[in-house]
Amino acid sequence: MIRINLLPHREEKRKQRKAAFTALLLLSALIGGGIVLMVGGWNANAIAVQDQRNNELKTAIVALDDKIKAIATLKQEIEALKARQQAVEDLQGDRNQPVYLLDELVKQTPAGVYLKAFRQEGQRVTVSGFAQSQERVSELLRNMSSASPWLERPDLVEVKAGSIGQGKTARKVVEFSVIVGIKRPRDKDKPEDDGKPGDKSGAKPQQAAAAAAAASNDRAA
């Protein structure tokens, strides 16, 4: 007996294939969505970790900046304290400068030189007087330049022929004016730099005295 299938089997297979395709598509979508969620979650976690590290780094940088500012402020305070201490020491040393100055002028003034006045302005002293000869003035400058621990850089301002006394008792002398530096106690033991360019005292003050005296004598003649 021959059996004939009159049911729409092709349509049924088509529906089955369509349902399988739809299920596969849905499964793929679910898997893709899961992968996207997993990757997104991993990225979000990595970003959160990096943000946390960045925040920690920013906090550390701010703290370091604060420390640097504190160190800079501390250095400024230390320098200010040093400056105050130096100022106090200078004031204490300057109180004794007149004593040192008078003592040095007595020690370094050679025979035949007579001082009549001196005036101090800061660390420079103007000394004036008269001498028996220009050689005596040169010796005074030489003593101030190299033999004194307190005096430095003598500068001959003026030298000219003069006289003291009247009539038969008048004597010819050499009048002079010298500007000399006086050291502070903290600078007394420092080595001098006598060869500096522009240092008027130089290494041969006696030559300056001789030249100035010669010029003065020429003018007088």
Coordinates of N, CA and C in Angstrom, one line a residue:
M1 N 0.9 -1.2 0.0 CA 0.0 0.0 0.0 C 0.9 1.2 0.0
I2 N 0.6 2.1 -0.9 CA 1.4 3.3 -1.0 C 0.9 4.4 -0.1
R3 N 1.9 5.0 0.7 CA 1.5 6.1 1.6 C 2.0 7.4 1.0
I4 N 1.1 8.3 1.0 CA 1.4 9.7 0.5 C 1.3 10.7 1.6
N5 N 2.4 11.4 1.9 CA 2.4 12.4 2.9 C 1.9 13.7 2.3
L6 N 0.7 14.1 2.7 CA 0.1 15.3 2.2 C 0.4 16.5 3.1
L7 N 1.1 16.3 4.2 CA 1.4 17.5 5.2 C 2.5 18.4 4.5
P8 N 2.5 19.7 4.8 CA 3.5 20.6 4.3 C 4.8 20.5 5.0
H9 N 5.6 19.4 4.7 CA 6.8 19.1 5.4 C 7.9 20.1 5.0
R10 N 7.8 20.7 3.8 CA 8.9 21.7 3.5 C 8.7 23.0 4.3
E11 N 7.5 23.3 4.5 CA 7.2 24.5 5.4 C 7.6 24.3 6.8
E12 N 7.4 23.0 7.3 CA 7.8 22.7 8.6 C 9.3 22.8 8.8
K13 N 10.1 22.3 7.8 CA 11.5 22.3 7.9 C 12.0 23.7 7.8
R14 N 11.3 24.5 7.0 CA 11.7 25.9 6.9 C 11.6 26.6 8.3
K15 N 10.4 26.3 8.9 CA 10.2 26.9 10.3 C 11.2 26.5 11.3
Q16 N 11.6 25.2 11.2 CA 12.6 24.7 12.1 C 14.0 25.4 11.9
R17 N 14.3 25.5 10.6 CA 15.6 26.2 10.3 C 15.6 27.7 10.8
K18 N 14.4 28.3 10.6 CA 14.3 29.7 11.0 C 14.4 29.8 12.5
A19 N 13.8 28.9 13.2 CA 13.8 28.9 14.7 C 15.2 28.6 15.2
A20 N 15.9 27.7 14.5 CA 17.3 27.4 14.9 C 18.2 28.6 14.7
F21 N 18.0 29.3 13.5 CA 18.8 30.5 13.2 C 18.5 31.6 14.2
T22 N 17.2 31.7 14.6 CA 16.9 32.8 15.5 C 17.5 32.5 16.9
A23 N 17.5 31.2 17.3 CA 18.1 30.8 18.6 C 19.6 31.0 18.5
L24 N 20.2 30.7 17.4 CA 21.7 30.9 17.3 C 22.0 32.4 17.3
L25 N 21.2 33.2 16.6 CA 21.4 34.6 16.6 C 21.3 35.2 18.0
L26 N 20.2 34.7 18.7 CA 20.0 35.2 20.1 C 21.2 34.8 21.0
L27 N 21.6 33.5 20.8 CA 22.8 33.1 21.6 C 24.0 33.9 21.3
S28 N 24.2 34.2 20.1 CA 25.4 35.0 19.7 C 25.3 36.4 20.3
A29 N 24.1 36.9 20.2 CA 23.9 38.3 20.8 C 24.2 38.3 22.3
L30 N 23.7 37.2 23.0 CA 23.9 37.1 24.4 C 25.4 36.9 24.7
I31 N 26.1 36.1 23.9 CA 27.5 35.9 24.2 C 28.3 37.2 23.9
G32 N 27.9 37.9 22.8 CA 28.6 39.2 22.4 C 28.3 40.2 23.5
G33 N 27.1 40.3 24.0 CA 26.8 41.2 25.1 C 27.5 40.9 26.3
G34 N 27.7 39.6 26.6 CA 28.5 39.2 27.8 C 29.9 39.6 27.7
I35 N 30.4 39.4 26.4 CA 31.8 39.8 26.2 C 32.0 41.3 26.3
V36 N 31.0 42.1 25.8 CA 31.1 43.5 25.8 C 31.1 44.0 27.3
L37 N 30.1 43.3 28.1 CA 30.0 43.7 29.5 C 31.3 43.4 30.2
M38 N 31.9 42.2 29.9 CA 33.1 41.8 30.6 C 34.3 42.8 30.3
V39 N 34.4 43.1 29.0 CA 35.5 44.0 28.6 C 35.2 45.4 29.2
G40 N 34.0 45.8 29.1 CA 33.6 47.1 29.7 C 33.9 47.2 31.2
G41 N 33.6 46.1 31.9 CA 33.8 46.1 33.3 C 35.3 46.1 33.6
W42 N 36.1 45.3 32.8 CA 37.5 45.3 33.0 C 38.1 46.7 32.7
N43 N 37.7 47.3 31.6 CA 38.2 48.7 31.3 C 37.8 49.7 32.4
A44 N 36.6 49.6 32.9 CA 36.1 50.5 34.0 C 37.0 50.3 35.2
N45 N 37.3 49.0 35.5 CA 38.1 48.7 36.7 C 39.5 49.3 36.5
A46 N 40.1 49.0 35.3 CA 41.4 49.6 35.0 C 41.4 51.1 35.1
I47 N 40.4 51.7 34.6 CA 40.3 53.2 34.6 C 40.2 53.7 36.1
A48 N 39.4 52.9 36.9 CA 39.3 53.3 38.3 C 40.6 53.2 39.0
V49 N 41.3 52.1 38.7 CA 42.6 51.9 39.4 C 43.6 53.0 39.0
Q50 N 43.6 53.3 37.7 CA 44.5 54.4 37.2 C 44.1 55.7 37.8
D51 N 42.8 56.0 37.9 CA 42.4 57.2 38.5 C 42.8 57.3 39.9
Q52 N 42.7 56.2 40.6 CA 43.2 56.2 42.0 C 44.7 56.4 42.1
R53 N 45.4 55.8 41.2 CA 46.9 56.1 41.2 C 47.2 57.5 40.9
N54 N 46.4 58.1 39.9 CA 46.6 59.5 39.6 C 46.3 60.4 40.8
N55 N 45.2 60.1 41.5 CA 44.9 60.9 42.6 C 46.0 60.8 43.7
E56 N 46.5 59.5 43.9 CA 47.5 59.4 44.9 C 48.8 60.1 44.5
L57 N 49.1 60.1 43.2 CA 50.2 60.8 42.7 C 50.1 62.3 42.8
K58 N 48.9 62.8 42.5 CA 48.6 64.2 42.7 C 48.7 64.6 44.2
T59 N 48.2 63.8 45.1 CA 48.3 64.1 46.5 C 49.8 64.1 46.9
A60 N 50.6 63.1 46.4 CA 52.0 63.1 46.7 C 52.7 64.3 46.2
I61 N 52.4 64.8 45.0 CA 53.0 66.0 44.4 C 52.7 67.2 45.2
V62 N 51.4 67.3 45.6 CA 51.0 68.5 46.5 C 51.8 68.5 47.8
A63 N 51.9 67.3 48.4 CA 52.6 67.2 49.6 C 54.1 67.5 49.4
L64 N 54.7 67.1 48.3 CA 56.1 67.4 48.0 C 56.3 68.9 47.7
D65 N 55.3 69.5 47.0 CA 55.4 71.0 46.8 C 55.3 71.7 48.1
D66 N 54.5 71.2 49.0 CA 54.4 71.9 50.4 C 55.7 71.8 51.1
K67 N 56.3 70.6 51.0 CA 57.6 70.4 51.7 C 58.7 71.3 51.0
I68 N 58.7 71.4 49.7 CA 59.6 72.3 49.0 C 59.4 73.7 49.4
K69 N 58.2 74.2 49.5 CA 57.9 75.5 50.0 C 58.4 75.7 51.4
A70 N 58.1 74.7 52.2 CA 58.6 74.8 53.6 C 60.1 74.9 53.7
I71 N 60.8 74.1 52.9 CA 62.2 74.1 52.9 C 62.7 75.5 52.4
A72 N 62.1 76.0 51.4 CA 62.5 77.4 50.9 C 62.3 78.4 51.9
T73 N 61.1 78.3 52.6 CA 60.9 79.3 53.7 C 61.9 79.2 54.8
L74 N 62.2 77.9 55.1 CA 63.2 77.7 56.2 C 64.6 78.2 55.8
K75 N 64.9 78.0 54.5 CA 66.2 78.6 54.0 C 66.2 80.1 54.2
Q76 N 65.1 80.7 53.8 CA 65.0 82.2 53.9 C 65.1 82.6 55.3
E77 N 64.5 81.9 56.2 CA 64.6 82.3 57.6 C 66.0 82.1 58.2
I78 N 66.6 81.0 57.7 CA 68.0 80.8 58.1 C 68.9 81.9 57.6
E79 N 68.8 82.3 56.3 CA 69.6 83.4 55.8 C 69.3 84.7 56.5
A80 N 68.0 84.9 56.9 CA 67.7 86.1 57.6 C 68.3 86.1 59.0
L81 N 68.3 85.0 59.7 CA 69.0 84.8 61.0 C 70.5 85.0 60.9
K82 N 71.1 84.5 59.8 CA 72.5 84.7 59.6 C 72.8 86.1 59.4
A83 N 72.0 86.8 58.6 CA 72.2 88.2 58.3 C 72.1 89.0 59.6
R84 N 71.1 88.7 60.4 CA 70.9 89.4 61.7 C 72.1 89.1 62.6
Q85 N 72.5 87.9 62.7 CA 73.7 87.6 63.5 C 74.9 88.3 63.0
Q86 N 75.1 88.4 61.7 CA 76.3 89.1 61.1 C 76.2 90.6 61.4
A87 N 74.9 91.1 61.3 CA 74.8 92.5 61.7 C 75.1 92.8 63.1
V88 N 74.6 91.9 64.0 CA 74.9 92.1 65.4 C 76.4 92.0 65.7
E89 N 77.1 91.0 65.0 CA 78.5 90.9 65.2 C 79.3 92.1 64.6
D90 N 78.8 92.6 63.5 CA 79.4 93.8 62.9 C 79.2 95.0 63.8
L91 N 78.0 95.2 64.4 CA 77.8 96.3 65.3 C 78.7 96.2 66.6
Q92 N 78.8 94.9 67.1 CA 79.7 94.8 68.2 C 81.2 95.0 67.9
G93 N 81.6 94.6 66.7 CA 82.9 94.8 66.3 C 83.2 96.3 65.9
D94 N 82.2 97.0 65.3 CA 82.3 98.4 65.0 C 82.5 99.3 66.2
R95 N 81.9 98.8 67.3 CA 82.1 99.7 68.5 C 83.5 99.8 68.9
N96 N 84.4 98.8 68.6 CA 85.8 98.8 69.0 C 86.6 99.4 67.9
Q97 N 86.1 99.7 66.7 CA 86.9 100.2 65.6 C 87.6 101.4 65.9
P98 N 87.1 102.4 66.6 CA 87.9 103.6 66.9 C 89.1 103.3 67.7
V99 N 89.0 102.3 68.6 CA 90.2 101.9 69.4 C 91.2 101.3 68.5
Y100 N 90.8 100.3 67.6 CA 91.7 99.7 66.7 C 92.3 100.7 65.7
L101 N 91.5 101.7 65.3 CA 92.0 102.7 64.3 C 93.1 103.6 64.9
L102 N 92.8 104.1 66.1 CA 93.8 104.9 66.8 C 95.1 104.1 67.1
D103 N 94.9 102.9 67.5 CA 96.1 102.1 67.8 C 96.9 101.8 66.6
E104 N 96.2 101.5 65.4 CA 97.0 101.3 64.2 C 97.6 102.5 63.7
L105 N 96.9 103.6 63.8 CA 97.5 104.9 63.3 C 98.8 105.2 64.1
V106 N 98.8 105.0 65.4 CA 100.0 105.2 66.2 C 101.1 104.2 65.7
K107 N 100.7 103.0 65.5 CA 101.8 102.0 65.2 C 102.4 102.2 63.8
Q108 N 101.5 102.6 62.8 CA 102.0 102.6 61.4 C 102.5 104.0 61.0
T109 N 102.3 105.0 61.8 CA 102.8 106.3 61.5 C 104.3 106.4 61.7
P110 N 105.1 106.5 60.7 CA 106.6 106.6 60.9 C 107.1 107.9 61.5
A111 N 108.3 107.9 62.0 CA 108.9 109.1 62.5 C 108.9 110.2 61.3
G112 N 108.7 111.4 61.7 CA 108.7 112.5 60.7 C 107.3 112.7 60.0
V113 N 106.3 111.9 60.5 CA 105.0 112.1 60.0 C 104.1 112.5 61.1
Y114 N 103.3 113.6 60.9 CA 102.4 114.1 62.0 C 101.0 114.1 61.5
L115 N 100.1 113.5 62.2 CA 98.7 113.5 61.8 C 97.9 114.6 62.5
K116 N 97.1 115.3 61.8 CA 96.4 116.4 62.4 C 94.9 116.2 62.5
A117 N 94.3 115.3 61.6 CA 92.9 115.0 61.7 C 92.6 113.7 61.0
F118 N 91.5 113.1 61.4 CA 91.0 111.9 60.6 C 89.4 111.9 60.8
R119 N 88.8 111.4 59.8 CA 87.3 111.3 59.7 C 86.9 110.0 59.2
Q120 N 86.0 109.3 59.9 CA 85.6 107.9 59.5 C 84.2 108.0 58.9
E121 N 84.0 107.4 57.7 CA 82.7 107.3 57.0 C 82.6 105.8 56.6
G122 N 81.8 105.1 57.4 CA 81.6 103.7 57.1 C 82.9 103.0 57.4
Q123 N 83.4 102.2 56.4 CA 84.7 101.5 56.6 C 85.8 102.2 55.9
R124 N 85.7 103.5 55.6 CA 86.8 104.3 55.0 C 87.1 105.4 55.9
V125 N 88.4 105.7 56.1 CA 88.8 106.8 57.0 C 89.7 107.7 56.2
T126 N 89.4 109.0 56.3 CA 90.2 110.0 55.7 C 91.2 110.6 56.8
V127 N 92.5 110.5 56.5 CA 93.5 110.9 57.4 C 94.3 112.0 56.7
S128 N 94.6 113.1 57.4 CA 95.3 114.2 56.9 C 96.4 114.6 57.9
G129 N 97.5 115.2 57.4 CA 98.6 115.6 58.2 C 99.7 116.1 57.4
F130 N 100.9 116.2 58.0 CA 102.1 116.7 57.2 C 103.3 115.8 57.6
A131 N 104.3 115.8 56.7 CA 105.4 115.0 56.9 C 106.7 115.8 56.5
Q132 N 107.8 115.3 57.0 CA 109.1 116.0 56.7 C 109.5 115.9 55.2
S133 N 109.0 114.8 54.6 CA 109.4 114.6 53.2 C 108.4 113.7 52.5
Q134 N 108.4 113.6 51.2 CA 107.5 112.7 50.5 C 107.9 111.2 50.8
E135 N 109.1 111.0 51.1 CA 109.5 109.6 51.5 C 108.8 109.1 52.7
R136 N 108.5 110.0 53.6 CA 107.8 109.7 54.9 C 106.3 109.3 54.5
V137 N 105.8 110.1 53.6 CA 104.4 109.8 53.2 C 104.4 108.4 52.5
S138 N 105.4 108.1 51.7 CA 105.4 106.8 51.0 C 105.5 105.7 52.1
E139 N 106.3 105.9 53.1 CA 106.5 104.9 54.1 C 105.2 104.7 54.9
L140 N 104.4 105.8 55.1 CA 103.1 105.7 55.8 C 102.2 104.8 54.9
L141 N 102.1 105.1 53.6 CA 101.2 104.4 52.8 C 101.6 102.9 52.7
R142 N 102.9 102.7 52.7 CA 103.4 101.3 52.6 C 103.1 100.5 53.9
N143 N 103.2 101.2 55.0 CA 102.8 100.6 56.3 C 101.3 100.2 56.4
M144 N 100.5 101.2 55.9 CA 99.1 101.0 55.9 C 98.7 99.8 55.0
S145 N 99.4 99.7 53.8 CA 99.0 98.7 52.8 C 99.4 97.3 53.2
S146 N 100.6 97.1 53.8 CA 101.2 95.8 54.0 C 101.5 95.4 55.5
A147 N 101.7 96.4 56.3 CA 102.1 96.1 57.7 C 101.0 96.1 58.7
S148 N 99.8 96.5 58.3 CA 98.8 96.6 59.3 C 97.7 95.5 59.1
P149 N 97.3 94.8 60.2 CA 96.2 93.8 60.1 C 94.9 94.5 60.0
W150 N 94.7 95.7 60.3 CA 93.4 96.4 60.4 C 93.2 97.4 59.3
L151 N 94.2 97.9 58.7 CA 94.1 98.9 57.6 C 94.3 98.3 56.3
E152 N 93.7 98.8 55.2 CA 93.8 98.2 53.9 C 93.5 99.3 52.8
R153 N 94.1 99.0 51.6 CA 93.8 99.8 50.4 C 93.9 101.3 50.7
P154 N 95.1 101.8 51.1 CA 95.3 103.2 51.2 C 95.3 103.9 49.9
D155 N 94.7 105.1 49.8 CA 94.5 105.8 48.6 C 94.9 107.3 48.8
L156 N 96.0 107.7 48.2 CA 96.6 109.0 48.4 C 95.7 110.0 47.6
V157 N 95.0 110.9 48.4 CA 94.0 111.8 47.8 C 94.7 113.1 47.3
E158 N 95.6 113.6 48.2 CA 96.3 114.9 47.9 C 97.6 114.9 48.6
V159 N 98.6 115.5 48.0 CA 99.9 115.8 48.6 C 100.4 117.1 48.0
K160 N 100.9 118.0 48.8 CA 101.3 119.3 48.3 C 102.4 119.8 49.3
A161 N 103.2 120.7 48.8 CA 104.2 121.4 49.6 C 103.5 122.4 50.5
G162 N 104.0 122.5 51.7 CA 103.5 123.4 52.7 C 104.5 123.9 53.6
S163 N 104.1 124.6 54.6 CA 105.1 125.1 55.7 C 104.3 125.2 57.0
I164 N 105.1 125.1 58.0 CA 104.6 125.3 59.4 C 105.5 126.3 60.1
G165 N 104.9 127.1 60.9 CA 105.6 128.2 61.6 C 105.6 129.4 60.8
Q166 N 106.2 130.5 61.3 CA 106.3 131.8 60.6 C 107.7 132.3 60.8
G167 N 108.0 133.1 59.8 CA 109.3 133.8 59.9 C 110.5 132.9 59.8
K168 N 111.4 133.2 60.7 CA 112.6 132.4 60.6 C 112.4 130.9 61.1
T169 N 111.3 130.7 61.9 CA 111.1 129.4 62.4 C 110.3 128.5 61.4
A170 N 109.9 129.1 60.3 CA 109.0 128.4 59.3 C 109.8 127.2 58.7
R171 N 109.2 126.1 58.6 CA 109.8 124.9 58.0 C 108.9 124.4 56.9
K172 N 109.6 123.9 55.8 CA 108.9 123.3 54.7 C 108.5 121.9 55.1
V173 N 107.3 121.6 54.7 CA 106.8 120.2 55.0 C 105.9 119.8 53.8
V174 N 105.5 118.5 53.8 CA 104.7 118.0 52.8 C 103.3 117.7 53.4
E175 N 102.3 118.4 53.0 CA 100.9 118.1 53.5 C 100.3 117.0 52.6
F176 N 99.5 116.2 53.3 CA 99.0 115.0 52.6 C 97.6 114.7 53.1
S177 N 96.8 114.0 52.3 CA 95.5 113.5 52.7 C 95.4 112.1 52.1
V178 N 95.0 111.1 53.0 CA 94.9 109.7 52.6 C 93.6 109.2 53.0
I179 N 93.0 108.4 52.1 CA 91.8 107.6 52.5 C 92.2 106.1 52.6
V180 N 91.9 105.5 53.7 CA 92.3 104.1 54.0 C 91.1 103.4 54.5
G181 N 91.0 102.1 54.2 CA 90.0 101.2 54.7 C 90.3 100.6 56.0
I182 N 89.3 100.4 56.8 CA 89.5 99.7 58.1 C 88.7 98.5 58.1
K183 N 89.3 97.4 58.4 CA 88.7 96.1 58.4 C 87.8 95.8 59.6
R184 N 86.7 95.0 59.4 CA 86.0 94.5 60.5 C 86.7 93.3 61.1
P185 N 86.4 93.0 62.3 CA 87.1 91.9 63.0 C 87.0 90.6 62.2
R186 N 85.8 90.4 61.5 CA 85.6 89.1 60.8 C 86.4 89.1 59.5
D187 N 86.9 90.3 59.0 CA 87.7 90.3 57.8 C 89.2 90.5 58.1
K188 N 89.5 90.6 59.3 CA 90.9 91.0 59.7 C 91.9 89.9 59.2
D189 N 91.5 88.6 59.4 CA 92.4 87.5 59.1 C 92.3 87.0 57.6
K190 N 91.4 87.6 56.8 CA 91.3 87.2 55.4 C 92.5 87.7 54.6
P191 N 93.0 86.9 53.7 CA 94.1 87.3 52.8 C 93.7 88.5 51.9
E192 N 94.6 89.4 51.7 CA 94.3 90.6 50.9 C 94.6 90.2 49.4
D193 N 93.8 90.8 48.5 CA 94.0 90.6 47.1 C 94.5 91.9 46.5
D194 N 95.8 92.1 46.6 CA 96.4 93.4 46.3 C 96.6 93.7 44.8
G195 N 96.4 92.6 44.0 CA 96.6 92.8 42.6 C 95.4 93.0 41.8
K196 N 94.3 93.4 42.4 CA 93.0 93.5 41.6 C 93.1 94.7 40.7
P197 N 92.6 94.5 39.5 CA 92.5 95.6 38.5 C 91.6 96.7 39.1
G198 N 92.1 97.9 39.0 CA 91.3 99.1 39.5 C 91.5 99.4 40.9
D199 N 92.4 98.6 41.6 CA 92.7 98.9 43.0 C 93.8 100.0 43.1
K200 N 93.4 101.2 43.5 CA 94.2 102.3 43.4 C 95.4 102.2 44.4
S201 N 95.2 101.4 45.4 CA 96.3 101.2 46.4 C 97.5 100.4 45.8
G202 N 97.1 99.4 44.9 CA 98.0 98.6 44.2 C 99.0 97.9 45.1
A203 N 100.3 97.8 44.6 CA 101.3 97.2 45.4 C 102.4 98.2 45.7
K204 N 102.4 99.4 45.2 CA 103.4 100.4 45.4 C 102.9 101.7 45.7
P205 N 102.3 101.9 46.9 CA 101.8 103.2 47.3 C 102.8 104.3 47.3
Q206 N 104.1 103.9 47.6 CA 105.2 104.9 47.7 C 105.4 105.6 46.3
Q207 N 105.1 104.9 45.2 CA 105.3 105.5 43.9 C 104.2 106.6 43.7
A208 N 103.0 106.3 44.2 CA 101.9 107.3 44.1 C 102.2 108.5 44.8
A209 N 102.8 108.4 46.0 CA 103.2 109.5 46.8 C 104.3 110.3 46.2
A210 N 105.3 109.6 45.6 CA 106.4 110.3 45.0 C 105.9 111.1 43.8
A211 N 105.0 110.5 43.0 CA 104.6 111.1 41.8 C 103.7 112.3 42.1
A212 N 102.8 112.2 43.1 CA 102.0 113.3 43.5 C 102.8 114.5 44.0
A213 N 103.8 114.1 44.9 CA 104.6 115.2 45.4 C 105.4 115.9 44.4
A214 N 105.9 115.1 43.4 CA 106.7 115.7 42.3 C 105.8 116.7 41.5
A215 N 104.6 116.3 41.2 CA 103.7 117.1 40.5 C 103.4 118.4 41.3
S216 N 103.2 118.3 42.6 CA 102.9 119.4 43.5 C 104.1 120.4 43.5
N217 N 105.3 119.8 43.5 CA 106.5 120.7 43.5 C 106.6 121.4 42.2
D218 N 106.3 120.7 41.1 CA 106.4 121.4 39.8 C 105.4 122.6 39.7
R219 N 104.2 122.3 40.3 CA 103.2 123.4 40.3 C 103.7 124.6 41.1
A220 N 104.3 124.3 42.3 CA 104.8 125.3 43.2 C 105.9 126.1 42.5
A221 N 106.8 125.4 41.7 CA 107.9 126.0 41.0 C 107.4 127.0 40.0

